[in-house]
PDB file of C-alpha atoms in Angstrom:
ATOM      1  CA  UNK T   1     -14.956 -15.781  -3.847  1.00 88.00           C
ATOM      2  CA  UNK T   2     -12.682 -13.586  -5.973  1.00 95.00           C
ATOM      3  CA  UNK T   3      -9.316 -13.873  -4.259  1.00 96.00           C
ATOM      4  CA  UNK T   4      -7.658 -10.246  -4.169  1.00 95.00           C
ATOM      5  CA  UNK T   5      -4.011  -9.625  -3.181  1.00 96.00           C
ATOM      6  CA  UNK T   6      -2.706  -5.892  -1.985  1.00 95.00           C
ATOM      7  CA  UNK T   7       0.408  -5.544  -0.628  1.00 95.00           C
ATOM      8  CA  UNK T   8       2.407  -2.554   1.442  1.00 95.00           C
ATOM      9  CA  UNK T   9       5.919  -1.923   2.113  1.00 94.00           C
ATOM     10  CA  UNK T  10       7.107  -1.363   5.667  1.00 95.00           C
ATOM     11  CA  UNK T  11       8.840   1.771   4.735  1.00 89.00           C
ATOM     12  CA  UNK T  12       7.992   4.447   7.023  1.00 84.00           C
ATOM     13  CA  UNK T  13       4.902   5.662   8.821  1.00 91.00           C
ATOM     14  CA  UNK T  14       1.300   5.291   7.433  1.00 95.00           C
ATOM     15  CA  UNK T  15      -0.274   8.597   6.252  1.00 95.00           C
ATOM     16  CA  UNK T  16      -3.341   9.332   6.240  1.00 96.00           C
ATOM     17  CA  UNK T  17      -3.319   9.286   2.360  1.00 92.00           C
ATOM     18  CA  UNK T  18      -2.812   5.382   2.775  1.00 92.00           C
ATOM     19  CA  UNK T  19      -5.392   5.336   5.410  1.00 94.00           C
ATOM     20  CA  UNK T  20      -8.018   7.234   3.370  1.00 93.00           C
ATOM     21  CA  UNK T  21      -7.014   6.068   0.094  1.00 88.00           C
ATOM     22  CA  UNK T  22      -6.609   2.380   0.451  1.00 90.00           C
ATOM     23  CA  UNK T  23      -6.748   0.814   4.007  1.00 94.00           C
ATOM     24  CA  UNK T  24     -10.278   1.792   4.479  1.00 93.00           C
ATOM     25  CA  UNK T  25     -11.163  -0.036   1.630  1.00 91.00           C
ATOM     26  CA  UNK T  26      -8.995  -3.258   2.509  1.00 94.00           C
ATOM     27  CA  UNK T  27     -11.314  -3.238   5.871  1.00 96.00           C
ATOM     28  CA  UNK T  28     -14.601  -2.708   4.082  1.00 94.00           C
ATOM     29  CA  UNK T  29     -13.879  -5.494   1.393  1.00 94.00           C
ATOM     30  CA  UNK T  30     -12.522  -8.210   3.522  1.00 96.00           C
ATOM     31  CA  UNK T  31     -15.667 -10.178   4.075  1.00 96.00           C
ATOM     32  CA  UNK T  32     -16.703  -9.705   0.662  1.00 96.00           C
ATOM     33  CA  UNK T  33     -13.403 -11.168  -1.241  1.00 96.00           C
ATOM     34  CA  UNK T  34     -10.816 -13.817  -0.333  1.00 97.00           C
ATOM     35  CA  UNK T  35      -8.121 -10.717   0.987  1.00 97.00           C
ATOM     36  CA  UNK T  36      -4.527 -11.579   0.676  1.00 98.00           C
ATOM     37  CA  UNK T  37      -2.264  -8.360   2.591  1.00 98.00           C
ATOM     38  CA  UNK T  38       0.960  -8.613   2.722  1.00 98.00           C
ATOM     39  CA  UNK T  39       3.816  -6.880   4.486  1.00 98.00           C
ATOM     40  CA  UNK T  40       6.413  -6.860   1.838  1.00 97.00           C
ATOM     41  CA  UNK T  41       9.543  -6.454   3.896  1.00 97.00           C
ATOM     42  CA  UNK T  42      11.868  -8.088   1.135  1.00 97.00           C
ATOM     43  CA  UNK T  43      11.367  -5.414  -1.187  1.00 95.00           C
ATOM     44  CA  UNK T  44      12.442  -2.861   1.488  1.00 93.00           C
ATOM     45  CA  UNK T  45      16.057  -4.289   1.321  1.00 93.00           C
ATOM     46  CA  UNK T  46      16.373  -2.365  -1.544  1.00 89.00           C
ATOM     47  CA  UNK T  47      16.224   1.055  -0.164  1.00 84.00           C
ATOM     48  CA  UNK T  48      16.763   0.403   3.785  1.00 81.00           C
ATOM     49  CA  UNK T  49      20.227  -0.696   4.563  1.00 80.00           C
ATOM     50  CA  UNK T  50      20.529  -0.424   8.280  1.00 87.00           C
ATOM     51  CA  UNK T  51      20.042  -3.416  10.229  1.00 89.00           C
ATOM     52  CA  UNK T  52      17.120  -3.401  12.888  1.00 87.00           C
ATOM     53  CA  UNK T  53      14.917  -0.978  10.735  1.00 94.00           C
ATOM     54  CA  UNK T  54      12.785  -3.018   8.486  1.00 95.00           C
ATOM     55  CA  UNK T  55      11.978  -5.651  11.376  1.00 96.00           C
ATOM     56  CA  UNK T  56      10.763  -2.541  13.741  1.00 95.00           C
ATOM     57  CA  UNK T  57       8.941  -0.994  10.980  1.00 95.00           C
ATOM     58  CA  UNK T  58       7.414  -4.257   9.795  1.00 97.00           C
ATOM     59  CA  UNK T  59       5.781  -5.124  13.239  1.00 97.00           C
ATOM     60  CA  UNK T  60       4.855  -1.292  13.560  1.00 97.00           C
ATOM     61  CA  UNK T  61       2.892  -1.580  10.038  1.00 97.00           C
ATOM     62  CA  UNK T  62       1.307  -4.951  11.002  1.00 98.00           C
ATOM     63  CA  UNK T  63       0.106  -3.444  14.323  1.00 98.00           C
ATOM     64  CA  UNK T  64      -1.411  -0.359  12.359  1.00 98.00           C
ATOM     65  CA  UNK T  65      -3.183  -2.886  10.122  1.00 98.00           C
ATOM     66  CA  UNK T  66      -5.003  -4.791  12.512  1.00 98.00           C
ATOM     67  CA  UNK T  67      -5.503  -1.427  14.474  1.00 98.00           C
ATOM     68  CA  UNK T  68      -7.261   0.063  11.420  1.00 97.00           C
ATOM     69  CA  UNK T  69      -9.870  -2.833  11.226  1.00 97.00           C
ATOM     70  CA  UNK T  70      -8.292  -5.826   9.353  1.00 98.00           C
ATOM     71  CA  UNK T  71      -9.470  -9.125  11.236  1.00 97.00           C
ATOM     72  CA  UNK T  72      -6.788 -11.946  10.920  1.00 96.00           C
ATOM     73  CA  UNK T  73      -9.411 -14.329  10.997  1.00 96.00           C
ATOM     74  CA  UNK T  74     -10.934 -13.086   7.968  1.00 97.00           C
ATOM     75  CA  UNK T  75      -8.049 -11.512   6.107  1.00 98.00           C
ATOM     76  CA  UNK T  76      -4.816 -13.266   5.354  1.00 98.00           C
ATOM     77  CA  UNK T  77      -2.407 -10.846   6.645  1.00 98.00           C
ATOM     78  CA  UNK T  78       1.493 -12.172   6.417  1.00 98.00           C
ATOM     79  CA  UNK T  79       4.822 -10.673   6.447  1.00 98.00           C
ATOM     80  CA  UNK T  80       6.337 -11.391   3.139  1.00 98.00           C
ATOM     81  CA  UNK T  81       9.849 -13.040   4.582  1.00 98.00           C
ATOM     82  CA  UNK T  82       7.882 -15.129   6.840  1.00 98.00           C
ATOM     83  CA  UNK T  83       6.665 -17.021   3.732  1.00 98.00           C
ATOM     84  CA  UNK T  84       9.786 -18.470   2.001  1.00 98.00           C
ATOM     85  CA  UNK T  85       7.967 -19.482  -0.985  1.00 98.00           C
ATOM     86  CA  UNK T  86       8.273 -15.986  -2.298  1.00 98.00           C
ATOM     87  CA  UNK T  87      11.800 -16.140  -2.359  1.00 97.00           C
ATOM     88  CA  UNK T  88      11.877 -19.522  -4.187  1.00 98.00           C
ATOM     89  CA  UNK T  89       9.067 -18.584  -6.538  1.00 98.00           C
ATOM     90  CA  UNK T  90      11.142 -15.476  -7.527  1.00 98.00           C
ATOM     91  CA  UNK T  91      14.156 -17.417  -8.850  1.00 98.00           C
ATOM     92  CA  UNK T  92      11.930 -19.464 -11.340  1.00 98.00           C
ATOM     93  CA  UNK T  93      10.141 -16.118 -12.323  1.00 98.00           C
ATOM     94  CA  UNK T  94      13.583 -14.331 -13.210  1.00 97.00           C
ATOM     95  CA  UNK T  95      14.455 -17.593 -15.391  1.00 97.00           C
ATOM     96  CA  UNK T  96      11.273 -16.706 -17.608  1.00 97.00           C
ATOM     97  CA  UNK T  97      12.108 -12.781 -17.517  1.00 97.00           C
ATOM     98  CA  UNK T  98      14.340 -11.009 -20.015  1.00 96.00           C
ATOM     99  CA  UNK T  99      16.694  -8.238 -18.931  1.00 95.00           C
ATOM    100  CA  UNK T 100      15.493  -5.748 -21.469  1.00 95.00           C
ATOM    101  CA  UNK T 101      11.912  -6.001 -19.892  1.00 96.00           C
ATOM    102  CA  UNK T 102      13.143  -5.447 -16.336  1.00 95.00           C
ATOM    103  CA  UNK T 103      15.601  -2.576 -17.652  1.00 94.00           C
ATOM    104  CA  UNK T 104      12.518  -0.874 -19.396  1.00 93.00           C
ATOM    105  CA  UNK T 105      10.405  -0.704 -15.998  1.00 93.00           C
ATOM    106  CA  UNK T 106       9.707   2.859 -15.507  1.00 89.00           C
ATOM    107  CA  UNK T 107      10.907   2.409 -11.642  1.00 88.00           C
ATOM    108  CA  UNK T 108      14.218   0.945 -12.187  1.00 90.00           C
ATOM    109  CA  UNK T 109      15.002   3.956 -14.721  1.00 91.00           C
ATOM    110  CA  UNK T 110      14.087   6.435 -12.499  1.00 88.00           C
ATOM    111  CA  UNK T 111      15.564   5.120  -9.116  1.00 88.00           C
ATOM    112  CA  UNK T 112      18.885   3.930 -10.966  1.00 87.00           C
ATOM    113  CA  UNK T 113      19.286   6.991 -12.283  1.00 87.00           C
ATOM    114  CA  UNK T 114      18.867   8.835  -8.539  1.00 84.00           C
ATOM    115  CA  UNK T 115      21.438   6.243  -7.083  1.00 81.00           C
ATOM    116  CA  UNK T 116      24.349   7.705  -6.345  1.00 79.00           C
ATOM    117  CA  UNK T 117      26.988   5.139  -7.517  1.00 82.00           C
ATOM    118  CA  UNK T 118      25.975   2.009  -6.298  1.00 87.00           C
ATOM    119  CA  UNK T 119      22.876   0.605  -7.991  1.00 88.00           C
ATOM    120  CA  UNK T 120      21.375  -2.509  -6.125  1.00 89.00           C
ATOM    121  CA  UNK T 121      20.396  -5.656  -8.321  1.00 93.00           C
ATOM    122  CA  UNK T 122      17.404  -5.660  -6.435  1.00 94.00           C
ATOM    123  CA  UNK T 123      15.977  -2.611  -8.026  1.00 92.00           C
ATOM    124  CA  UNK T 124      16.434  -4.312 -11.642  1.00 94.00           C
ATOM    125  CA  UNK T 125      14.831  -7.858 -10.132  1.00 95.00           C
ATOM    126  CA  UNK T 126      12.429  -5.597  -7.885  1.00 95.00           C
ATOM    127  CA  UNK T 127       9.337  -6.642 -10.453  1.00 96.00           C
ATOM    128  CA  UNK T 128      10.046 -10.501 -10.606  1.00 97.00           C
ATOM    129  CA  UNK T 129       9.561 -10.531  -6.743  1.00 97.00           C
ATOM    130  CA  UNK T 130       6.742  -8.570  -7.082  1.00 96.00           C
ATOM    131  CA  UNK T 131       5.543 -10.824  -9.694  1.00 97.00           C
ATOM    132  CA  UNK T 132       6.148 -13.983  -7.495  1.00 98.00           C
ATOM    133  CA  UNK T 133       4.195 -12.012  -4.856  1.00 97.00           C
ATOM    134  CA  UNK T 134       1.010 -12.001  -6.918  1.00 97.00           C
ATOM    135  CA  UNK T 135       1.193 -15.357  -8.895  1.00 98.00           C
ATOM    136  CA  UNK T 136       1.851 -17.414  -5.415  1.00 98.00           C
ATOM    137  CA  UNK T 137      -1.960 -16.736  -4.425  1.00 98.00           C
ATOM    138  CA  UNK T 138      -3.429 -17.604  -7.678  1.00 97.00           C
ATOM    139  CA  UNK T 139      -4.799 -13.923  -7.190  1.00 94.00           C
ATOM    140  CA  UNK T 140      -7.854 -12.921  -9.748  1.00 94.00           C
ATOM    141  CA  UNK T 141      -7.553  -9.182  -9.184  1.00 92.00           C
ATOM    142  CA  UNK T 142      -4.684  -6.963  -8.001  1.00 92.00           C
ATOM    143  CA  UNK T 143      -6.166  -3.314  -7.121  1.00 89.00           C
ATOM    144  CA  UNK T 144      -2.997  -1.062  -7.622  1.00 82.00           C
ATOM    145  CA  UNK T 145      -2.815   2.443  -8.721  1.00 79.00           C
ATOM    146  CA  UNK T 146      -1.421   3.751 -12.099  1.00 78.00           C
ATOM    147  CA  UNK T 147       2.047   4.117 -10.592  1.00 78.00           C
ATOM    148  CA  UNK T 148       2.081   0.218 -10.415  1.00 86.00           C
ATOM    149  CA  UNK T 149       0.318  -0.852 -13.176  1.00 88.00           C
ATOM    150  CA  UNK T 150       3.342  -1.706 -15.315  1.00 92.00           C
ATOM    151  CA  UNK T 151       4.581  -4.296 -12.680  1.00 93.00           C
ATOM    152  CA  UNK T 152       1.064  -6.096 -13.178  1.00 93.00           C
ATOM    153  CA  UNK T 153       1.252  -6.127 -16.619  1.00 95.00           C
ATOM    154  CA  UNK T 154       4.612  -7.425 -16.422  1.00 96.00           C
ATOM    155  CA  UNK T 155       3.320 -10.152 -14.012  1.00 96.00           C
ATOM    156  CA  UNK T 156       0.681 -11.304 -16.589  1.00 96.00           C
ATOM    157  CA  UNK T 157       3.241 -11.417 -19.544  1.00 97.00           C
ATOM    158  CA  UNK T 158       5.669 -13.426 -17.142  1.00 97.00           C
ATOM    159  CA  UNK T 159       2.217 -15.925 -16.407  1.00 97.00           C
ATOM    160  CA  UNK T 160       1.332 -16.291 -19.854  1.00 97.00           C
ATOM    161  CA  UNK T 161       5.342 -17.173 -20.738  1.00 98.00           C
ATOM    162  CA  UNK T 162       5.701 -19.531 -18.091  1.00 98.00           C
ATOM    163  CA  UNK T 163       2.530 -21.416 -19.154  1.00 98.00           C
ATOM    164  CA  UNK T 164       3.638 -21.217 -22.623  1.00 98.00           C
ATOM    165  CA  UNK T 165       7.055 -22.761 -21.943  1.00 97.00           C
ATOM    166  CA  UNK T 166       5.714 -25.575 -19.065  1.00 98.00           C
ATOM    167  CA  UNK T 167       2.318 -25.855 -19.420  1.00 97.00           C
ATOM    168  CA  UNK T 168      -0.757 -24.312 -17.968  1.00 97.00           C
ATOM    169  CA  UNK T 169       0.305 -23.679 -14.302  1.00 98.00           C
ATOM    170  CA  UNK T 170      -0.042 -20.171 -13.485  1.00 97.00           C
ATOM    171  CA  UNK T 171      -3.279 -17.834 -12.844  1.00 96.00           C
ATOM    172  CA  UNK T 172      -3.210 -14.738 -15.258  1.00 96.00           C
ATOM    173  CA  UNK T 173      -3.950 -11.858 -12.689  1.00 94.00           C
ATOM    174  CA  UNK T 174      -6.095  -9.174 -13.632  1.00 90.00           C
ATOM    175  CA  UNK T 175      -5.412  -5.402 -13.488  1.00 86.00           C
ATOM    176  CA  UNK T 176      -8.097  -3.430 -11.778  1.00 86.00           C
ATOM    177  CA  UNK T 177      -8.618   0.094 -10.097  1.00 78.00           C
ATOM    178  CA  UNK T 178      -8.401   0.151  -6.842  1.00 72.00           C
ATOM    179  CA  UNK T 179     -11.717   0.829  -4.995  1.00 66.00           C
ATOM    180  CA  UNK T 180     -12.342   4.646  -5.402  1.00 58.00           C
ATOM    181  CA  UNK T 181     -10.994   6.182  -2.246  1.00 65.00           C
ATOM    182  CA  UNK T 182     -10.658   9.672  -0.935  1.00 72.00           C
ATOM    183  CA  UNK T 183      -7.780  11.557  -2.759  1.00 82.00           C
ATOM    184  CA  UNK T 184      -5.561  12.869  -0.117  1.00 93.00           C
ATOM    185  CA  UNK T 185      -3.175  15.408  -1.020  1.00 95.00           C
ATOM    186  CA  UNK T 186      -0.249  16.949   0.867  1.00 96.00           C
ATOM    187  CA  UNK T 187      -1.430  19.923   2.970  1.00 97.00           C
ATOM    188  CA  UNK T 188       1.594  22.490   2.391  1.00 96.00           C
ATOM    189  CA  UNK T 189       2.033  21.294  -1.570  1.00 95.00           C
ATOM    190  CA  UNK T 190      -1.868  20.651  -2.322  1.00 95.00           C
ATOM    191  CA  UNK T 191      -0.870  19.692  -5.872  1.00 93.00           C
ATOM    192  CA  UNK T 192       0.929  16.799  -5.054  1.00 93.00           C
ATOM    193  CA  UNK T 193      -0.243  13.420  -3.299  1.00 91.00           C
ATOM    194  CA  UNK T 194       0.366  13.443   0.475  1.00 92.00           C
ATOM    195  CA  UNK T 195       3.692  10.879   0.712  1.00 84.00           C
ATOM    196  CA  UNK T 196       6.014  10.602   3.243  1.00 77.00           C
ATOM    197  CA  UNK T 197       8.690  10.522   0.849  1.00 71.00           C
ATOM    198  CA  UNK T 198       7.937  13.942   0.172  1.00 62.00           C
ATOM    199  CA  UNK T 199      10.258  16.965   0.858  1.00 63.00           C
ATOM    200  CA  UNK T 200       8.973  17.790   4.251  1.00 75.00           C
ATOM    201  CA  UNK T 201       6.522  15.961   6.454  1.00 87.00           C
ATOM    202  CA  UNK T 202       4.835  19.525   7.532  1.00 91.00           C
ATOM    203  CA  UNK T 203       1.993  18.795   4.954  1.00 95.00           C
ATOM    204  CA  UNK T 204       1.676  15.245   5.554  1.00 96.00           C
ATOM    205  CA  UNK T 205      -0.305  13.675   8.187  1.00 97.00           C
ATOM    206  CA  UNK T 206       0.426  10.242   9.833  1.00 97.00           C
ATOM    207  CA  UNK T 207      -2.111   7.898  11.127  1.00 97.00           C
ATOM    208  CA  UNK T 208      -0.177   7.814  14.695  1.00 97.00           C
ATOM    209  CA  UNK T 209       0.656  12.083  14.628  1.00 97.00           C
ATOM    210  CA  UNK T 210      -0.743  13.104  18.145  1.00 97.00           C
ATOM    211  CA  UNK T 211      -3.963  15.352  17.929  1.00 98.00           C
ATOM    212  CA  UNK T 212      -2.028  18.155  18.414  1.00 98.00           C
ATOM    213  CA  UNK T 213       0.338  17.640  15.618  1.00 97.00           C
ATOM    214  CA  UNK T 214      -2.497  16.864  13.508  1.00 98.00           C
ATOM    215  CA  UNK T 215      -4.309  20.458  14.653  1.00 98.00           C
ATOM    216  CA  UNK T 216      -0.963  21.922  13.896  1.00 97.00           C
ATOM    217  CA  UNK T 217      -0.464  20.583  10.372  1.00 97.00           C
ATOM    218  CA  UNK T 218      -4.250  21.428   9.375  1.00 97.00           C
ATOM    219  CA  UNK T 219      -4.055  25.224  10.852  1.00 97.00           C
ATOM    220  CA  UNK T 220      -1.074  25.700   8.609  1.00 97.00           C
ATOM    221  CA  UNK T 221      -2.595  24.046   5.725  1.00 97.00           C
ATOM    222  CA  UNK T 222      -2.039  25.983   2.441  1.00 96.00           C
ATOM    223  CA  UNK T 223      -4.975  27.444   0.739  1.00 96.00           C
ATOM    224  CA  UNK T 224      -5.073  30.536  -1.681  1.00 93.00           C
ATOM    225  CA  UNK T 225      -5.892  34.508  -1.269  1.00 90.00           C
ATOM    226  CA  UNK T 226      -9.593  34.751  -2.516  1.00 87.00           C
ATOM    227  CA  UNK T 227     -11.034  33.222   0.394  1.00 85.00           C
ATOM    228  CA  UNK T 228     -14.030  31.683  -1.295  1.00 93.00           C
ATOM    229  CA  UNK T 229     -14.935  28.030  -0.117  1.00 94.00           C
ATOM    230  CA  UNK T 230     -15.821  26.142  -3.258  1.00 94.00           C
ATOM    231  CA  UNK T 231     -14.309  22.755  -4.514  1.00 95.00           C
ATOM    232  CA  UNK T 232     -12.360  23.403  -7.531  1.00 94.00           C
ATOM    233  CA  UNK T 233      -9.301  20.896  -8.043  1.00 92.00           C
ATOM    234  CA  UNK T 234      -7.565  22.884 -10.629  1.00 93.00           C
ATOM    235  CA  UNK T 235      -8.040  26.466  -9.501  1.00 94.00           C
ATOM    236  CA  UNK T 236      -8.443  25.952  -5.285  1.00 96.00           C
ATOM    237  CA  UNK T 237      -6.499  22.971  -4.986  1.00 96.00           C
ATOM    238  CA  UNK T 238      -5.653  23.606  -0.865  1.00 96.00           C
ATOM    239  CA  UNK T 239      -9.525  24.330  -0.407  1.00 97.00           C
ATOM    240  CA  UNK T 240     -10.548  21.274  -2.401  1.00 96.00           C
ATOM    241  CA  UNK T 241      -8.321  19.053  -0.411  1.00 96.00           C
ATOM    242  CA  UNK T 242      -9.417  20.289   2.736  1.00 97.00           C
ATOM    243  CA  UNK T 243     -13.192  19.414   1.645  1.00 96.00           C
ATOM    244  CA  UNK T 244     -12.192  16.198   0.383  1.00 94.00           C
ATOM    245  CA  UNK T 245     -10.642  15.191   3.611  1.00 96.00           C
ATOM    246  CA  UNK T 246     -13.449  16.403   5.983  1.00 96.00           C
ATOM    247  CA  UNK T 247     -15.874  14.453   3.563  1.00 95.00           C
ATOM    248  CA  UNK T 248     -14.023  11.469   3.904  1.00 93.00           C
ATOM    249  CA  UNK T 249     -13.895  11.868   7.469  1.00 94.00           C
ATOM    250  CA  UNK T 250     -17.527  12.759   8.375  1.00 94.00           C
ATOM    251  CA  UNK T 251     -19.456  11.025   5.612  1.00 92.00           C
ATOM    252  CA  UNK T 252     -20.663  14.284   4.857  1.00 94.00           C
ATOM    253  CA  UNK T 253     -20.679  15.532   0.957  1.00 94.00           C
ATOM    254  CA  UNK T 254     -18.311  17.680  -0.334  1.00 94.00           C
ATOM    255  CA  UNK T 255     -21.356  20.081  -2.005  1.00 94.00           C
ATOM    256  CA  UNK T 256     -22.987  20.130   1.195  1.00 95.00           C
ATOM    257  CA  UNK T 257     -19.316  21.260   3.298  1.00 96.00           C
ATOM    258  CA  UNK T 258     -18.852  24.295   0.629  1.00 94.00           C
ATOM    259  CA  UNK T 259     -22.205  25.940   1.468  1.00 95.00           C
ATOM    260  CA  UNK T 260     -21.285  25.428   5.335  1.00 95.00           C
ATOM    261  CA  UNK T 261     -17.844  27.355   5.389  1.00 95.00           C
ATOM    262  CA  UNK T 262     -17.313  31.014   4.529  1.00 91.00           C
ATOM    263  CA  UNK T 263     -13.767  31.304   6.245  1.00 94.00           C
ATOM    264  CA  UNK T 264     -10.580  29.096   5.582  1.00 96.00           C
ATOM    265  CA  UNK T 265      -9.827  29.065   9.121  1.00 96.00           C
ATOM    266  CA  UNK T 266     -12.725  27.478  10.457  1.00 97.00           C
ATOM    267  CA  UNK T 267     -12.673  24.795   7.579  1.00 97.00           C
ATOM    268  CA  UNK T 268      -9.133  24.017   8.609  1.00 97.00           C
ATOM    269  CA  UNK T 269      -9.924  23.589  12.105  1.00 98.00           C
ATOM    270  CA  UNK T 270     -12.971  21.255  11.131  1.00 98.00           C
ATOM    271  CA  UNK T 271     -11.252  19.236   8.954  1.00 97.00           C
ATOM    272  CA  UNK T 272      -8.592  18.666  11.770  1.00 98.00           C
ATOM    273  CA  UNK T 273     -10.668  18.162  14.249  1.00 98.00           C
ATOM    274  CA  UNK T 274     -12.599  15.477  12.129  1.00 97.00           C
ATOM    275  CA  UNK T 275      -9.561  13.699  11.357  1.00 98.00           C
ATOM    276  CA  UNK T 276      -8.554  13.470  14.942  1.00 98.00           C
ATOM    277  CA  UNK T 277     -11.926  11.982  15.806  1.00 98.00           C
ATOM    278  CA  UNK T 278     -11.573   9.453  12.906  1.00 97.00           C
ATOM    279  CA  UNK T 279      -8.167   8.435  13.881  1.00 98.00           C
ATOM    280  CA  UNK T 280      -8.558   8.384  17.702  1.00 98.00           C
ATOM    281  CA  UNK T 281     -10.509   4.753  17.790  1.00 98.00           C
ATOM    282  CA  UNK T 282      -7.412   3.748  15.389  1.00 98.00           C
ATOM    283  CA  UNK T 283      -4.729   5.313  17.890  1.00 98.00           C
ATOM    284  CA  UNK T 284      -6.369   3.778  20.797  1.00 98.00           C
ATOM    285  CA  UNK T 285      -6.481   0.323  19.342  1.00 98.00           C
ATOM    286  CA  UNK T 286      -2.909   0.258  18.271  1.00 98.00           C
ATOM    287  CA  UNK T 287      -1.800   1.457  21.692  1.00 97.00           C
ATOM    288  CA  UNK T 288      -3.605  -1.550  23.250  1.00 97.00           C
ATOM    289  CA  UNK T 289      -2.007  -4.170  20.329  1.00 97.00           C
ATOM    290  CA  UNK T 290       1.310  -2.388  20.515  1.00 96.00           C
ATOM    291  CA  UNK T 291       1.313  -2.930  24.517  1.00 96.00           C
ATOM    292  CA  UNK T 292       1.120  -6.865  23.417  1.00 96.00           C
ATOM    293  CA  UNK T 293       3.243  -7.265  20.439  1.00 96.00           C
ATOM    294  CA  UNK T 294       3.314 -11.068  21.179  1.00 96.00           C
ATOM    295  CA  UNK T 295      -0.504 -11.200  20.359  1.00 96.00           C
ATOM    296  CA  UNK T 296       0.621  -9.229  16.751  1.00 97.00           C
ATOM    297  CA  UNK T 297       3.236 -11.880  16.126  1.00 98.00           C
ATOM    298  CA  UNK T 298       0.732 -14.607  16.530  1.00 98.00           C
ATOM    299  CA  UNK T 299      -1.854 -12.831  14.514  1.00 98.00           C
ATOM    300  CA  UNK T 300       1.109 -12.697  11.828  1.00 98.00           C
ATOM    301  CA  UNK T 301       1.996 -16.337  12.328  1.00 98.00           C
ATOM    302  CA  UNK T 302      -1.884 -16.859  11.517  1.00 97.00           C
ATOM    303  CA  UNK T 303      -1.353 -15.215   8.652  1.00 98.00           C
ATOM    304  CA  UNK T 304       1.648 -16.841   7.355  1.00 98.00           C
ATOM    305  CA  UNK T 305       0.510 -20.603   8.035  1.00 98.00           C
ATOM    306  CA  UNK T 306      -2.533 -19.570   5.661  1.00 98.00           C
ATOM    307  CA  UNK T 307      -0.641 -17.673   3.449  1.00 98.00           C
ATOM    308  CA  UNK T 308       1.729 -20.973   3.032  1.00 98.00           C
ATOM    309  CA  UNK T 309      -1.311 -22.961   2.606  1.00 98.00           C
ATOM    310  CA  UNK T 310      -1.926 -21.225  -0.493  1.00 98.00           C
ATOM    311  CA  UNK T 311       1.736 -20.410  -1.767  1.00 98.00           C
ATOM    312  CA  UNK T 312       3.110 -23.982  -1.187  1.00 98.00           C
ATOM    313  CA  UNK T 313       0.788 -25.776  -3.645  1.00 98.00           C
ATOM    314  CA  UNK T 314       1.252 -22.921  -6.037  1.00 98.00           C
ATOM    315  CA  UNK T 315       5.100 -23.156  -5.825  1.00 98.00           C
ATOM    316  CA  UNK T 316       4.874 -27.362  -5.853  1.00 98.00           C
ATOM    317  CA  UNK T 317       2.823 -26.852  -9.348  1.00 98.00           C
ATOM    318  CA  UNK T 318       5.784 -24.457 -10.617  1.00 98.00           C
ATOM    319  CA  UNK T 319       8.434 -26.976  -9.372  1.00 98.00           C
ATOM    320  CA  UNK T 320       6.891 -29.832 -11.222  1.00 98.00           C
ATOM    321  CA  UNK T 321       6.013 -27.728 -14.485  1.00 98.00           C
ATOM    322  CA  UNK T 322       9.703 -26.818 -14.722  1.00 97.00           C
ATOM    323  CA  UNK T 323      10.443 -30.413 -14.278  1.00 98.00           C
ATOM    324  CA  UNK T 324      12.863 -30.201 -11.078  1.00 97.00           C
ATOM    325  CA  UNK T 325      13.594 -33.763  -9.110  1.00 96.00           C
ATOM    326  CA  UNK T 326      11.070 -33.878  -6.060  1.00 91.00           C
ATOM    327  CA  UNK T 327      12.668 -33.880  -3.049  1.00 87.00           C
TER     328      UNK T 327
END
């Protein structure tokens, strides 16, 4: 089976955009590929500094992943820091990476420019840890959006360089566009992707939002002034966003939905109600799982054991190739 690696950071609540755009696809594919899904908590240390937050975020995110339908007996769901091979492999990766190529990474330049005074070395070395995340699992495919494509290309360069220096050791992964999910935009700023890092959460629906809050956000969604329901992302981004969300939530085509509504108010209510019903079983499952955190931790231990069964031998190959003295 094709081995696929997709990871997610525990930096905040899971949004409707995360769910429809990525997690639904993870669940759908988990039986068709050898799926590895990491909650990459070590990466979060570059942005979250208060103790205790990352741990609680990691448990909550892991609970959500199981609640949406990832099966720990099928997919390998693990926490990055529970697999020490990640940090160990990162050093080997760093030693075949150049400072120049790391300084050229777009995300490093953007975040360093926004930093006030202190710039963490972790921001610079972030791509080498991400490369280790990928290379440890001999991943054939890494589905990521365009904003992460540069990281996968760097990972490929690093793998090729490591193999050139030490012999054929690492699988060179392939960048693939993620399976097409719904394109979910901010309800208040429909030209921007729905994101937990936006200026306001008023237009961002979270998977664990209450039905009341979900309906409130949809009823206040920005549309336009001509009151014509049709799909046109360029000239009618707000209406188009509502139609796309409603289509993803109900399975009804956008073209059909556009003929069923003549008023924006009714479209907003229908989209909100559809999302409430879509998320209801996820939230119910989440409440059950969050009431038994020991079961979630058990599932994560299973995932960590499965992850280490793959990552350990890969790290061993890297050590041997680099000529380190066996323990």
